[in-house]
């Protein structure tokens, strides 16, 4: 790349002056020499066949006016020289375009370049033998940049390239220092930049897997910035990383051309600057754990140790892996990574304007079509398209189908929520699925979480290695998918419609029967059913109530018929208006015009629906019996049969008001002839009455 060499003549003069100054009188230089060693460093090199190319390189560099590297290394000052072998120079020529031998350094600028390379191999002012070197020690060269010593598995010299040089023959003592023979020509960063001439932008353009990064740099107008002097360290996302970002952004971002507004281009610019470390060339060997400021002002990346390497942390939950390292350029170094790094401000911008809102996500998700219907029916589309942030636990279609099954035959679809009461209920159910803050999966913690349905909370419950969501029912909801990011929050899909207590009450009410329906559905109350119909009370006891019914069983009615005598074999024998009125009053005597659960029972008189007639609640051991106008109390055999319009308790006796007692008494009385006939001691009188025709 001879045509890329841009070298100013005065630079070499300055560096040569540095060489002379650094080699000022060193009173202790001879203290390191063996008295028998008389050859200088240059003479040692000339006497070593493997260092012939080094001698030739020194001579070639000295062809420039004012250069005297040979004279300096042949003088009285003290040096440590890392001397590349002939093979090392041949390897260098193979790597350099247009330089096949030392003869190709045929301009003053190129010979200045060669001099810089040679000065990078010289430590001035001290003769460092191998025992004097320590691991990770940094040595300043005459060229001005540092070399680093590595003693792991031998003696290695780290330059500005990814490949270290190995000392293959150490401690060759000379009269003015020591020579360590190495297997590689060392290259400082300044020389790499001049030889390559490629900026970081050139590197990106030349790398096939970074074509989308190239496109992004051009669109964000950062070509000039990343072609400038730097130095920069760039973490370069691959094409696959950019493809993953575009997929995350949704259908409106199919390629980088979709970043077409000033706001979107500014966003892209900040994303790219977040990948750039300014004013530093951080090679793989220089990576250290910690926070690193980026060119995106006030935003840092995290270098995180991971096994034997590092990953790059941004403001998301997913770290980037480094997949290619130390791609050097004239103005820095690049490392390829498998993810586009995103700072928080960019995440906020994406969420605010580039992603779908929660309603759009619901509409666009096939398995949430019933949730979409519910949101529309409840008039919540505008609310859930608002700024938020919201977290929505989104029931799937299967979850809504299960709810409709629970509600029964009157609810075949969400269209059956057609009264204002039902729509209000549906609204509250949906608000119960909304948390008015952004809660990612990683933020879930066990505990109560207030919802947008005022004064109603859901429970986040730890379950194995995950969480379930508890509502007012006995069945928890499983989270089936998490962290569906929206512009105004996040959604998690669940396999159950969450039910607040108001919905539980509604469902319970739907499943209840009224008191008449309970009587009809209960086999042991068939006689009571017949009596209610005969007395014309079915409509009354199907009304709003509330009522409490003490419901006599079939056996209780059989016992009553026995008391009434042979003329009453069934309730059909109540066939006169007087008898039907009596039956009505008997039934009303079993009805309390209020809702009295078992827990509400207290000893005392309780007015009934039979006007001016009360029953008595009587404490008996740990329970209660019911007293009527007779001498026999009724036992309560079953309690708290809940109905939509009240409650029923079954009893083992038909309760009799005084009017019924009087009726029974009247039935049981005989006339005078019947008394005479029935009395054994009046049989003669019976015979006389009959004979007299009386």
XYZ file of C-alpha atoms in Angstrom:
694
model
C 0.000 0.000 0.000
C 2.807 2.428 -0.909
C 0.279 4.871 -2.225
C -1.340 5.213 1.240
C 1.881 6.270 3.026
C 1.601 9.863 4.132
C 4.676 10.730 6.122
C 6.085 14.081 7.033
C 9.904 14.358 6.913
C 10.139 16.292 10.116
C 8.581 13.442 12.127
C 11.603 11.239 11.640
C 13.876 14.122 12.644
C 11.924 14.508 15.859
C 12.033 10.773 16.580
C 15.738 10.615 15.807
C 16.284 13.504 18.230
C 14.364 11.425 20.799
C 16.734 8.534 20.075
C 19.790 10.704 20.678
C 18.349 12.282 23.832
C 17.317 8.911 25.247
C 20.841 7.678 24.712
C 22.570 10.429 26.722
C 25.431 9.465 28.971
C 24.600 6.458 31.065
C 27.192 6.086 33.762
C 26.017 2.649 34.743
C 25.731 1.130 31.262
C 28.983 -0.771 31.506
C 27.988 -2.332 34.812
C 25.790 -4.834 32.930
C 28.523 -5.963 30.563
C 30.779 -8.922 30.904
C 34.390 -7.688 30.792
C 35.140 -10.194 28.034
C 32.286 -8.949 25.762
C 33.711 -6.435 23.282
C 31.299 -6.606 20.318
C 28.674 -3.873 20.069
C 25.018 -4.528 19.341
C 25.573 -3.847 15.630
C 28.624 -6.073 15.545
C 26.706 -8.799 17.365
C 23.998 -8.592 14.740
C 26.502 -8.668 11.902
C 28.134 -11.735 13.429
C 24.776 -13.546 13.674
C 23.659 -15.038 10.357
C 19.974 -15.069 11.377
C 20.061 -11.295 11.888
C 21.355 -10.352 8.436
C 18.000 -8.795 7.457
C 18.069 -6.651 10.601
C 21.478 -5.281 9.699
C 20.284 -4.604 6.171
C 17.176 -2.848 7.527
C 19.284 -0.573 9.752
C 21.494 0.245 6.773
C 18.475 0.921 4.523
C 16.910 3.295 7.077
C 20.203 5.171 7.355
C 20.078 6.009 3.650
C 17.892 8.936 4.683
C 19.760 12.132 5.375
C 20.231 12.666 9.117
C 19.540 9.018 10.056
C 22.262 7.122 11.941
C 20.656 4.110 13.580
C 23.726 1.983 12.979
C 25.974 4.595 14.551
C 23.735 4.916 17.607
C 23.570 1.147 18.206
C 27.305 0.869 17.621
C 28.160 3.572 20.137
C 28.718 3.758 23.874
C 25.109 4.183 25.063
C 23.189 1.240 26.548
C 20.283 -0.505 24.794
C 18.080 -3.552 24.968
C 17.247 -4.746 21.457
C 14.596 -7.240 20.424
C 16.079 -8.467 17.131
C 13.819 -10.056 14.464
C 15.238 -12.933 12.459
C 15.529 -13.074 8.698
C 12.422 -15.288 8.614
C 10.527 -12.703 10.624
C 11.318 -10.037 8.005
C 10.241 -12.395 5.199
C 6.917 -12.962 6.964
C 6.431 -9.207 7.246
C 7.057 -8.731 3.519
C 4.440 -11.393 2.750
C 1.870 -9.437 4.766
C 2.633 -6.042 3.225
C 1.303 -5.079 -0.182
C 3.995 -3.733 -2.543
C 6.870 -4.601 -0.169
C 8.633 -7.787 -1.194
C 12.072 -6.914 0.197
C 13.979 -4.101 1.854
C 14.773 -2.738 -1.575
C 11.130 -1.690 -1.896
C 11.653 0.896 0.831
C 12.888 3.221 -1.880
C 11.485 6.612 -0.931
C 12.470 8.822 2.001
C 8.942 8.423 3.480
C 9.122 4.633 3.304
C 12.622 4.619 4.835
C 11.266 6.850 7.644
C 8.578 4.210 8.143
C 11.262 1.502 8.332
C 13.170 3.551 10.902
C 10.046 3.766 13.089
C 9.673 -0.014 12.947
C 13.303 -0.506 13.963
C 13.114 2.052 16.794
C 10.097 0.109 18.148
C 12.498 -2.798 18.809
C 14.886 -0.745 20.983
C 14.682 0.092 24.704
C 17.110 2.894 25.509
C 19.170 3.442 28.646
C 19.285 -0.090 30.086
C 20.452 -3.594 29.282
C 17.584 -5.880 30.346
C 18.508 -9.536 30.487
C 15.738 -12.135 30.578
C 15.928 -12.408 34.368
C 15.253 -8.686 34.609
C 11.925 -8.976 32.763
C 8.655 -9.370 34.669
C 5.217 -10.529 33.535
C 2.992 -7.757 32.145
C 5.861 -5.265 32.408
C 5.527 -2.393 29.942
C 8.673 -1.126 28.217
C 8.806 2.231 26.449
C 10.590 2.028 23.103
C 12.619 4.629 21.254
C 9.690 4.920 18.827
C 7.557 6.152 21.757
C 4.958 3.382 22.051
C 5.090 0.594 24.621
C 5.816 -3.115 24.440
C 4.348 -5.519 27.014
C 6.193 -8.547 28.390
C 4.375 -11.859 28.873
C 6.152 -14.690 30.686
C 3.407 -17.302 30.387
C 4.988 -20.347 28.719
C 8.136 -18.496 27.660
C 9.147 -14.909 26.951
C 6.703 -13.124 24.659
C 6.601 -9.536 23.433
C 3.184 -7.949 22.799
C 3.041 -5.207 20.162
C 0.032 -3.428 18.597
C -0.960 -6.498 16.572
C -2.939 -9.500 17.834
C 0.105 -11.814 17.456
C 2.913 -11.768 20.015
C 6.598 -12.249 19.222
C 8.488 -14.982 21.048
C 12.032 -14.606 22.308
C 13.728 -17.637 20.767
C 17.313 -16.832 21.800
C 17.590 -14.502 24.835
C 20.512 -12.761 26.516
C 22.991 -12.182 23.691
C 25.273 -9.776 25.523
C 27.015 -6.919 23.758
C 29.439 -4.264 24.944
C 26.657 -1.674 24.927
C 23.648 -3.741 25.908
C 21.844 -7.012 25.278
C 20.144 -8.551 22.238
C 17.120 -10.887 22.456
C 16.407 -12.654 19.165
C 12.659 -12.847 18.331
C 10.597 -14.593 15.653
C 8.463 -11.642 14.519
C 8.894 -8.048 13.403
C 7.177 -5.844 15.993
C 4.746 -3.222 14.702
C 3.589 -0.126 16.614
C 0.065 1.230 16.113
C 1.364 4.314 14.299
C 3.003 2.132 11.671
C -0.043 -0.148 11.350
C -2.162 2.904 10.643
C 0.280 4.173 8.025
C 0.700 0.798 6.354
C -2.966 -0.075 6.299
C -4.312 3.338 5.540
C -7.779 1.793 6.224
C -10.093 3.557 8.609
C -12.763 1.795 10.633
C -15.257 2.736 7.931
C -13.032 1.037 5.342
C -12.937 -2.061 7.534
C -16.748 -2.118 7.797
C -17.138 -1.674 4.048
C -14.684 -4.482 3.363
C -16.365 -6.945 5.770
C -19.194 -8.910 4.155
C -21.012 -9.646 7.432
C -21.159 -5.925 8.323
C -23.122 -4.698 5.295
C -26.078 -3.503 7.387
C -23.729 -1.675 9.751
C -22.219 0.024 6.691
C -25.704 1.009 5.550
C -26.553 2.310 9.022
C -23.349 4.370 9.265
C -24.110 5.985 5.896
C -27.758 6.672 6.799
C -26.747 8.193 10.139
C -24.111 10.354 8.391
C -21.284 9.004 10.587
C -18.860 8.101 7.786
C -16.723 11.215 8.267
C -16.738 10.836 12.051
C -15.600 7.200 11.988
C -13.017 7.969 9.303
C -11.414 10.685 11.426
C -8.225 10.410 13.427
C -9.758 8.788 16.480
C -8.696 6.484 17.948
C -11.962 4.557 18.363
C -12.960 1.133 19.563
C -16.080 -0.074 17.759
C -18.276 -2.997 18.785
C -19.651 -3.858 15.342
C -23.057 -5.667 15.143
C -23.296 -8.247 12.376
C -26.016 -8.335 9.727
C -27.822 -11.006 11.765
C -27.803 -8.690 14.773
C -29.420 -5.898 12.748
C -31.957 -8.348 11.308
C -32.944 -9.322 14.875
C -33.393 -5.648 15.787
C -35.626 -5.023 12.760
C -37.722 -8.061 13.637
C -38.159 -6.753 17.178
C -39.315 -3.377 15.853
C -42.195 -4.989 13.939
C -43.753 -4.882 10.506
C -43.100 -1.180 9.955
C -39.315 -1.771 9.962
C -38.328 -4.252 7.287
C -34.962 -2.650 6.506
C -32.917 0.393 7.426
C -34.648 2.464 4.720
C -37.639 2.524 7.049
C -35.651 4.855 9.305
C -36.834 7.776 7.191
C -37.928 10.536 9.553
C -35.507 12.936 11.295
C -36.499 11.394 14.635
C -35.800 7.859 13.439
C -32.452 8.821 11.907
C -31.483 10.570 15.152
C -32.422 7.390 16.996
C -30.271 5.307 14.637
C -27.376 7.731 15.131
C -27.559 7.335 18.908
C -27.688 3.557 18.578
C -24.492 3.594 16.496
C -22.674 6.052 18.775
C -23.517 3.700 21.657
C -21.272 1.112 19.957
C -18.250 3.456 19.829
C -15.660 3.952 22.596
C -13.926 7.279 21.820
C -10.250 8.146 22.332
C -9.221 4.562 23.046
C -7.943 1.556 21.162
C -9.072 -1.350 23.318
C -7.642 -4.603 22.021
C -8.964 -7.941 23.239
C -6.025 -8.166 25.638
C -7.007 -4.783 27.129
C -10.600 -5.737 27.977
C -11.332 -5.333 31.677
C -14.565 -5.741 33.611
C -16.387 -2.512 34.288
C -18.298 0.415 32.829
C -17.056 2.027 29.593
C -18.293 5.477 28.420
C -19.451 5.587 24.803
C -19.643 8.274 22.128
C -23.369 8.516 22.937
C -23.022 11.128 25.673
C -23.833 10.006 29.228
C -24.361 6.411 28.146
C -22.020 3.578 29.076
C -21.606 -0.081 28.245
C -20.718 -2.803 30.712
C -17.819 -5.170 30.048
C -18.781 -8.352 31.872
C -16.471 -11.286 32.475
C -17.988 -14.520 31.161
C -15.950 -17.721 31.414
C -12.639 -16.952 29.668
C -13.927 -13.977 27.687
C -16.223 -10.978 28.011
C -19.771 -10.100 27.015
C -21.135 -6.595 26.458
C -24.038 -5.422 28.573
C -26.440 -2.680 27.472
C -29.715 -1.488 29.024
C -31.657 -4.569 27.899
C -31.687 -7.936 29.622
C -29.672 -9.649 26.892
C -25.882 -9.288 26.626
C -23.935 -9.237 23.374
C -21.302 -11.890 22.661
C -18.007 -10.843 21.081
C -17.532 -13.090 18.038
C -14.534 -11.448 16.324
C -11.729 -9.437 17.916
C -8.890 -7.039 17.117
C -9.822 -5.967 13.581
C -7.298 -3.141 13.430
C -7.616 0.016 11.376
C -5.650 3.222 10.975
C -7.915 4.952 13.506
C -8.729 2.208 15.956
C -9.955 -1.319 16.329
C -13.252 -3.176 15.803
C -14.718 -6.227 17.519
C -17.767 -7.898 15.957
C -20.761 -8.703 18.207
C -23.976 -10.700 17.752
C -26.480 -8.075 18.997
C -27.305 -4.432 18.418
C -26.660 -2.678 21.732
C -29.517 -0.498 23.015
C -29.280 2.237 25.684
C -32.268 3.078 27.883
C -33.067 6.339 26.122
C -33.278 4.496 22.816
C -35.450 1.776 24.378
C -37.775 4.490 25.669
C -37.899 6.107 22.241
C -38.624 2.774 20.590
C -41.368 1.999 23.054
C -42.847 5.454 22.696
C -43.150 5.603 18.966
C -41.854 2.669 17.003
C -43.602 -0.343 18.485
C -47.282 -1.267 18.347
C -49.377 -0.179 21.294
C -51.105 -2.794 23.434
C -54.366 -2.660 21.479
C -52.477 -3.087 18.192
C -50.673 -6.097 19.663
C -53.994 -7.654 20.706
C -55.506 -6.981 17.270
C -52.443 -8.453 15.571
C -52.325 -11.619 17.690
C -54.511 -14.438 16.372
C -54.919 -16.172 19.724
C -56.249 -12.961 21.342
C -59.229 -12.363 19.017
C -61.788 -12.722 21.832
C -59.828 -10.310 24.001
C -60.008 -7.896 21.061
C -63.810 -8.352 20.949
C -64.040 -7.780 24.685
C -61.916 -4.602 24.594
C -64.095 -3.192 21.809
C -67.358 -4.186 23.515
C -66.219 -2.622 26.796
C -65.113 0.592 25.052
C -61.534 0.288 26.340
C -59.642 0.475 23.021
C -58.825 4.159 23.422
C -57.784 3.715 27.053
C -55.374 0.873 26.279
C -53.949 2.812 23.330
C -53.024 5.667 25.677
C -49.593 6.633 26.982
C -49.543 4.166 29.860
C -47.359 2.499 30.770
C -49.566 -0.563 31.295
C -48.967 -4.229 31.930
C -51.717 -6.422 30.489
C -52.229 -10.043 31.465
C -53.936 -11.085 28.230
C -56.311 -14.103 28.340
C -56.191 -16.275 25.242
C -59.248 -17.246 23.204
C -59.347 -20.605 25.005
C -59.498 -18.759 28.327
C -62.551 -16.758 27.181
C -64.248 -19.915 25.861
C -63.807 -21.488 29.307
C -65.392 -18.417 30.921
C -68.397 -18.583 28.592
C -68.828 -22.267 29.496
C -68.974 -21.310 33.155
C -71.581 -18.625 32.490
C -73.978 -21.128 30.944
C -76.297 -21.372 27.955
C -77.241 -17.679 27.948
C -73.635 -16.675 27.131
C -72.469 -18.204 23.858
C -70.300 -15.256 22.824
C -69.197 -11.882 24.112
C -72.078 -10.363 22.137
C -74.351 -11.772 24.861
C -72.982 -9.136 27.230
C -75.660 -6.766 25.961
C -77.156 -5.070 29.012
C -75.480 -2.110 30.682
C -74.962 -4.195 33.812
C -73.213 -6.902 31.807
C -71.071 -4.410 29.876
C -70.040 -2.728 33.131
C -69.071 -6.133 34.477
C -67.052 -6.925 31.325
C -65.257 -3.579 31.645
C -64.309 -4.317 35.243
C -63.115 -7.807 34.347
C -60.823 -6.359 31.659
C -59.515 -3.587 33.939
C -58.715 -6.345 36.449
C -56.176 -7.632 33.904
C -54.404 -4.265 33.665
C -51.619 -3.130 35.998
C -50.973 0.633 35.634
C -47.196 0.254 35.402
C -44.663 -1.606 33.244
C -43.870 -5.004 34.796
C -41.502 -7.230 32.803
C -41.082 -10.916 33.587
C -37.831 -10.081 35.390
C -39.738 -7.602 37.618
C -42.315 -10.121 38.867
C -42.185 -10.685 42.609
C -44.585 -12.539 44.913
C -47.234 -10.275 46.373
C -50.383 -8.282 45.808
C -50.515 -6.003 42.755
C -53.181 -3.274 42.434
C -55.038 -3.283 39.114
C -56.823 -0.652 37.052
C -60.103 -1.996 38.498
C -60.148 0.275 41.549
C -59.686 -1.408 44.935
C -59.064 -4.791 43.323
C -55.697 -6.539 43.281
C -54.285 -9.682 41.737
C -51.714 -11.921 43.403
C -48.352 -12.817 41.895
C -47.586 -16.266 43.306
C -44.238 -18.064 43.071
C -44.661 -21.528 41.548
C -41.559 -23.674 41.017
C -39.219 -21.522 38.907
C -41.937 -19.222 37.581
C -45.066 -17.369 38.683
C -48.831 -17.832 38.463
C -51.493 -15.145 38.828
C -54.167 -15.462 41.509
C -57.598 -13.829 41.347
C -60.703 -13.968 43.568
C -61.442 -17.541 42.466
C -59.771 -20.754 43.577
C -57.985 -21.327 40.252
C -54.762 -19.523 39.324
C -53.777 -18.432 35.822
C -50.581 -19.685 34.183
C -48.449 -17.210 32.239
C -47.999 -18.735 28.785
C -45.896 -16.030 27.108
C -43.985 -13.090 28.558
C -42.542 -9.686 27.705
C -44.510 -8.829 24.562
C -43.183 -5.276 24.386
C -45.523 -2.494 23.287
C -45.040 1.224 22.819
C -47.098 1.869 25.943
C -46.222 -1.109 28.094
C -45.919 -4.870 28.015
C -48.253 -7.863 27.678
C -48.069 -11.384 29.101
C -50.535 -13.992 27.830
C -52.378 -16.160 30.381
C -54.573 -19.264 30.136
C -57.498 -18.034 32.263
C -59.745 -14.992 32.485
C -59.005 -13.410 35.864
C -62.148 -12.834 37.929
C -62.531 -10.147 40.590
C -65.003 -10.745 43.424
C -67.702 -8.798 41.576
C -67.449 -11.249 38.692
C -67.467 -14.227 41.055
C -70.676 -12.879 42.586
C -72.177 -12.420 39.120
C -71.257 -15.957 38.073
C -72.597 -17.336 41.326
C -75.834 -15.459 40.829
C -76.163 -16.853 37.316
C -75.722 -20.371 38.567
C -78.339 -20.000 41.311
C -82.049 -20.915 40.971
C -84.906 -19.051 42.543
C -86.739 -20.656 45.463
C -89.434 -22.228 43.309
C -86.818 -23.666 40.919
C -84.940 -25.143 43.887
C -88.158 -26.778 45.171
C -88.943 -28.157 41.704
C -85.390 -29.534 41.341
C -85.358 -31.226 44.777
C -86.903 -34.719 44.825
C -87.602 -34.620 48.546
C -89.682 -31.436 48.127
C -92.108 -32.703 45.453
C -95.076 -32.485 47.853
C -94.113 -28.868 48.661
C -93.947 -28.174 44.905
C -97.476 -29.586 44.504
C -98.730 -27.499 47.443
C -97.181 -24.261 46.060
C -98.844 -24.858 42.684
C -102.201 -25.742 44.262
C -102.084 -22.609 46.429
C -101.113 -20.391 43.476
C -97.905 -19.199 45.144
C -95.359 -20.145 42.423
C -95.222 -16.628 40.983
C -94.962 -15.036 44.426
C -92.034 -17.240 45.502
C -90.301 -16.645 42.171
C -90.308 -12.899 42.814
C -87.399 -10.674 43.842
C -87.727 -11.383 47.550
C -85.640 -11.824 49.488
C -87.405 -14.708 51.225
C -86.431 -17.357 53.705
C -88.421 -20.583 53.240
C -88.581 -23.334 55.848
C -89.339 -26.137 53.382
C -91.178 -29.229 54.702
C -90.029 -32.507 53.184
C -92.310 -35.069 51.557
C -92.359 -37.063 54.812
C -93.537 -33.958 56.643
C -96.514 -33.611 54.298
C -97.334 -37.324 54.619
C -97.433 -36.848 58.387
C -99.823 -33.886 57.985
C -102.170 -35.895 55.752
C -102.208 -38.661 58.375
C -103.288 -36.109 60.967
C -106.079 -34.825 58.708
C -107.639 -38.267 58.415
C -109.064 -40.494 55.712
C -110.571 -37.636 53.753
C -107.088 -36.252 52.942
C -105.017 -38.809 51.052
C -103.158 -36.239 48.946
C -102.941 -32.497 48.491
C -105.475 -32.829 45.687
C -108.047 -33.314 48.436
C -107.674 -29.623 49.266
C -110.342 -28.866 46.692
C -112.696 -26.389 48.299
C -111.909 -22.673 48.419
C -111.813 -22.870 52.218
C -109.254 -25.690 52.042
C -107.158 -23.911 49.388
C -107.144 -20.720 51.457
C -105.991 -22.769 54.430
C -103.239 -24.402 52.351
C -102.105 -20.951 51.174
C -101.916 -19.672 54.737
C -100.019 -22.792 55.873
C -97.438 -22.214 53.107
C -97.121 -18.481 53.837
C -96.521 -19.466 57.455
C -93.276 -21.126 56.218
C -92.048 -17.930 54.532
C -90.059 -15.193 56.292
C -89.948 -12.013 54.169
C -86.208 -11.506 54.628
C -82.990 -13.460 54.037
C -82.073 -15.430 57.176
C -79.010 -17.660 56.884
C -78.229 -20.313 59.466
C -75.661 -17.950 60.972
C -78.386 -15.291 61.389
C -80.725 -17.505 63.445
C -81.380 -16.232 66.963
C -83.925 -17.357 69.560
C -87.145 -15.396 69.325
C -90.323 -14.742 67.455
C -90.079 -14.244 63.667
C -92.990 -12.724 61.697
C -94.034 -14.700 58.633
C -95.695 -13.881 55.337
C -98.971 -15.157 56.855
C -100.053 -11.837 58.315
C -100.085 -11.568 62.108
C -98.603 -15.038 62.479
C -95.093 -15.710 63.740
C -92.921 -18.753 64.213
C -90.507 -19.259 67.078
C -86.792 -19.900 66.683
C -85.883 -22.019 69.689
C -82.344 -22.852 70.787
C -81.842 -26.603 71.141
C -78.423 -27.935 72.157
C -76.012 -26.490 69.564
C -78.692 -25.753 66.962
C -82.237 -24.474 66.623
C -85.734 -25.897 66.163
C -88.771 -24.091 64.795
C -91.901 -23.769 66.946
C -95.389 -23.290 65.518
C -98.875 -23.115 67.118
C -98.791 -26.852 67.896
C -96.949 -28.665 70.647
C -94.440 -30.269 68.301
C -91.369 -28.384 67.032
C -89.792 -28.825 63.586
C -86.165 -29.885 63.222
C -84.048 -28.156 60.576
C -82.594 -30.952 58.424
C -80.610 -28.880 55.894
C -79.554 -25.244 55.902
C -78.482 -22.378 53.628
C -79.762 -23.595 50.257
C -78.957 -20.337 48.469
C -81.345 -19.041 45.838
C -81.316 -15.947 43.669
C -84.158 -14.525 45.725
C -83.350 -15.841 49.157
C -82.504 -18.997 51.057
C -84.220 -22.271 51.989
C -83.852 -24.560 55.013
C -85.536 -27.982 54.945
C -87.569 -29.093 57.983
C -89.147 -32.388 59.047
C -92.617 -31.084 59.890
C -95.266 -28.929 58.272
C -95.570 -25.823 60.468
C -99.148 -25.140 61.560
C -100.512 -21.703 62.417
C -103.411 -21.471 64.868
C -105.930 -21.417 61.997
C -104.651 -24.780 60.834
C -104.739 -26.162 64.367
C -108.357 -25.114 64.608
C -109.094 -26.762 61.249
C -107.457 -30.004 62.316
C -109.307 -29.917 65.639
C -112.587 -29.418 63.869
C -111.842 -32.352 61.611
C -111.095 -34.533 64.554
C -114.449 -33.723 66.407
C -117.493 -36.152 66.055
C -121.225 -35.289 66.237
C -123.408 -36.682 69.055
C -124.586 -39.762 67.114
C -120.957 -40.552 66.140
C -119.965 -40.232 69.786
C -122.810 -42.613 70.838
C -121.865 -45.095 68.107
C -118.186 -44.942 69.048
C -118.821 -45.503 72.765
C -119.172 -49.175 73.809
C -121.061 -48.352 77.017
C -123.777 -46.495 75.008
C -124.646 -49.299 72.606
C -128.258 -49.590 74.026
C -128.746 -45.839 73.519
C -127.433 -46.179 69.964
C -130.032 -48.941 69.320
C -132.859 -46.823 70.843
C -131.954 -43.731 68.775
C -131.993 -45.743 65.596
C -135.354 -47.441 66.513
C -136.913 -44.051 67.327
C -135.724 -42.642 64.007
C -133.819 -39.851 65.827
